[in-house]
Amino acid sequence: MDIFVKGIWKIMLNEEKIRLMTKLAIYEQGEGKESIKSNKYYKKDYVGLKMINTAITITLAFMLCLVLWIIYKVDFFAKNIVSMNLFTLGKKILIIYVITFIIYMLISYVVYSIKYLKMHDMNVEYSENLKELYMVYKREEKSKSETKLGGTDSDDKTFGF
C-alpha cells in the first residue's frame, strides 16, 4: 500500500512539474520575452527610456511630415518666398511641433506606465510559478533521498529479506 501511495505521489509531482514547466515556457516564449527584460528596470527608468524613444520618433516623424508638406507646397513657396514672413511661419511650425510633442509625450507616459504595471504583475506571477516549480523539485529530492535511505524493494530481494 505504501509503495502505491508513493507511486501516485510521484505521478502527481511529475504532472504538476510538467504543467508548471509548460506554463513557464509558454510565458517565456510569448508575452514574457519583453516582460522579463523589463524586470531589470524600475518603473521610472523603463517609462523614461520609452519616452526618450517616443521623443526621438516624434521629432523624426514631424520633420518628415514638414518636408513632405514643403514639397507639396513648393509652388506656393517659390512664388511667395520673398513676400512671406518666415519668422511667423517658423513660429507657427514650432507651436504645432510643441503641441504635438506634448500630446504624444503624455500619451506615451500613460501607455508605458500601464504597460509596465501589467508586465510587473505578470512577472510576479511568473516568479511565483518558478518558486512553485522549485518546491516540486525539492519534494522530489526529498522523496528520492528518503527512498535511498530506506532502501528499495530490489535490495530486500537481493539479500533474501
XYZ file of C-alpha atoms in Angstrom:
161
model
C 0.000 0.000 0.000
C 2.829 2.370 0.891
C 4.518 1.770 -2.477
C 1.217 2.501 -4.243
C 0.859 5.857 -2.459
C 4.475 6.780 -3.289
C 3.862 5.867 -6.931
C 0.767 8.047 -7.152
C 2.635 10.872 -5.386
C 5.425 10.657 -7.991
C 2.932 10.718 -10.855
C 1.191 13.759 -9.344
C 4.525 15.513 -8.890
C 5.514 14.799 -12.473
C 2.180 16.091 -13.798
C 2.465 19.204 -11.666
C 6.072 19.716 -12.781
C 5.164 19.297 -16.435
C 2.220 21.676 -16.081
C 4.384 24.329 -14.429
C 7.263 23.901 -16.870
C 4.895 24.179 -19.833
C 3.251 27.273 -18.377
C 6.642 28.891 -17.755
C 7.937 28.016 -21.225
C 4.854 29.432 -22.934
C 5.237 32.649 -20.958
C 8.962 32.915 -21.738
C 8.381 32.367 -25.468
C 5.414 34.715 -25.779
C 4.493 37.772 -23.795
C 7.217 37.122 -21.252
C 10.065 37.996 -23.611
C 9.660 41.731 -23.095
C 8.285 41.398 -19.563
C 11.319 39.515 -18.300
C 13.623 42.123 -19.865
C 11.666 44.930 -18.223
C 12.122 43.243 -14.852
C 15.619 44.721 -14.566
C 14.288 48.296 -14.695
C 12.494 50.419 -12.163
C 9.232 51.867 -13.422
C 10.729 55.361 -13.634
C 13.666 54.127 -15.736
C 11.525 51.966 -18.037
C 8.999 54.742 -18.697
C 11.808 57.294 -19.109
C 13.610 55.216 -21.736
C 10.388 54.622 -23.642
C 9.580 58.338 -23.524
C 13.038 59.214 -24.892
C 12.389 56.768 -27.718
C 8.998 58.394 -28.297
C 10.512 61.892 -28.318
C 13.062 60.891 -30.973
C 10.372 59.198 -33.058
C 8.006 62.168 -32.794
C 10.748 64.582 -33.858
C 11.756 62.482 -36.859
C 8.132 61.955 -37.911
C 7.365 65.662 -37.565
C 10.398 66.593 -39.676
C 9.393 64.068 -42.318
C 5.843 65.460 -42.398
C 7.224 69.006 -42.591
C 9.465 68.109 -45.528
C 6.561 66.401 -47.305
C 4.349 69.454 -46.685
C 7.032 71.773 -48.081
C 7.429 69.565 -51.164
C 3.661 69.583 -51.625
C 3.552 73.401 -51.384
C 6.782 74.027 -53.329
C 4.975 76.130 -55.972
C 3.426 78.344 -53.305
C 6.778 78.810 -51.566
C 8.568 79.521 -54.853
C 6.105 82.312 -55.753
C 5.771 83.861 -52.283
C 9.124 83.280 -50.580
C 10.128 86.938 -50.876
C 6.862 88.353 -49.514
C 6.414 85.758 -46.736
C 7.277 86.447 -43.134
C 9.492 83.414 -42.449
C 9.739 84.213 -38.741
C 5.950 83.928 -38.327
C 5.873 80.730 -40.392
C 8.679 79.222 -38.267
C 6.856 80.266 -35.105
C 3.641 78.544 -36.256
C 5.540 75.403 -37.181
C 7.288 75.411 -33.797
C 3.969 75.844 -31.945
C 2.443 72.937 -33.871
C 5.532 70.821 -33.070
C 5.432 71.648 -29.341
C 1.696 70.895 -29.069
C 2.132 67.615 -30.958
C 5.173 66.745 -28.827
C 3.371 67.388 -25.532
C 0.291 65.390 -26.556
C 2.328 62.383 -27.669
C 4.574 62.503 -24.608
C 1.551 62.487 -22.294
C 0.048 59.573 -24.191
C 3.407 57.799 -24.094
C 3.724 58.284 -20.333
C 0.267 56.868 -19.653
C 0.628 53.929 -22.057
C 4.072 52.844 -20.861
C 3.166 53.279 -17.188
C 0.176 50.993 -17.610
C 2.235 48.562 -19.687
C 4.961 48.426 -17.021
C 2.429 47.727 -14.270
C 0.874 44.902 -16.301
C 4.305 43.414 -17.034
C 5.224 43.721 -13.357
C 2.100 41.768 -12.371
C 2.893 39.094 -14.972
C 6.466 38.885 -13.656
C 5.190 38.406 -10.097
C 3.020 35.520 -11.286
C 5.980 34.117 -13.246
C 8.154 34.318 -10.136
C 5.516 32.524 -8.062
C 5.349 29.755 -10.660
C 9.137 29.442 -10.552
C 9.017 29.138 -6.770
C 6.303 26.502 -7.034
C 8.413 24.560 -9.551
C 11.377 24.812 -7.195
C 9.244 23.372 -4.387
C 8.187 20.472 -6.637
C 11.853 19.724 -7.299
C 12.587 19.942 -3.565
C 9.779 17.448 -2.796
C 11.153 15.099 -5.458
C 14.637 15.397 -3.998
C 13.284 14.651 -0.541
C 11.331 11.686 -1.865
C 14.410 10.312 -3.640
C 16.621 10.746 -0.590
C 14.047 9.005 1.635
C 13.906 6.115 -0.833
C 17.697 5.797 -0.832
C 17.896 5.908 2.962
C 15.194 3.298 3.464
C 16.371 1.018 0.687
C 14.313 -0.325 -2.150
C 12.328 -3.473 -2.702
C 15.028 -4.818 -5.007
C 17.576 -4.504 -2.185
C 15.340 -6.563 0.068
C 15.064 -9.341 -2.543
C 18.804 -9.327 -3.141
C 19.557 -10.019 0.473
C 16.726 -12.504 0.961
C 14.529 -10.472 3.306
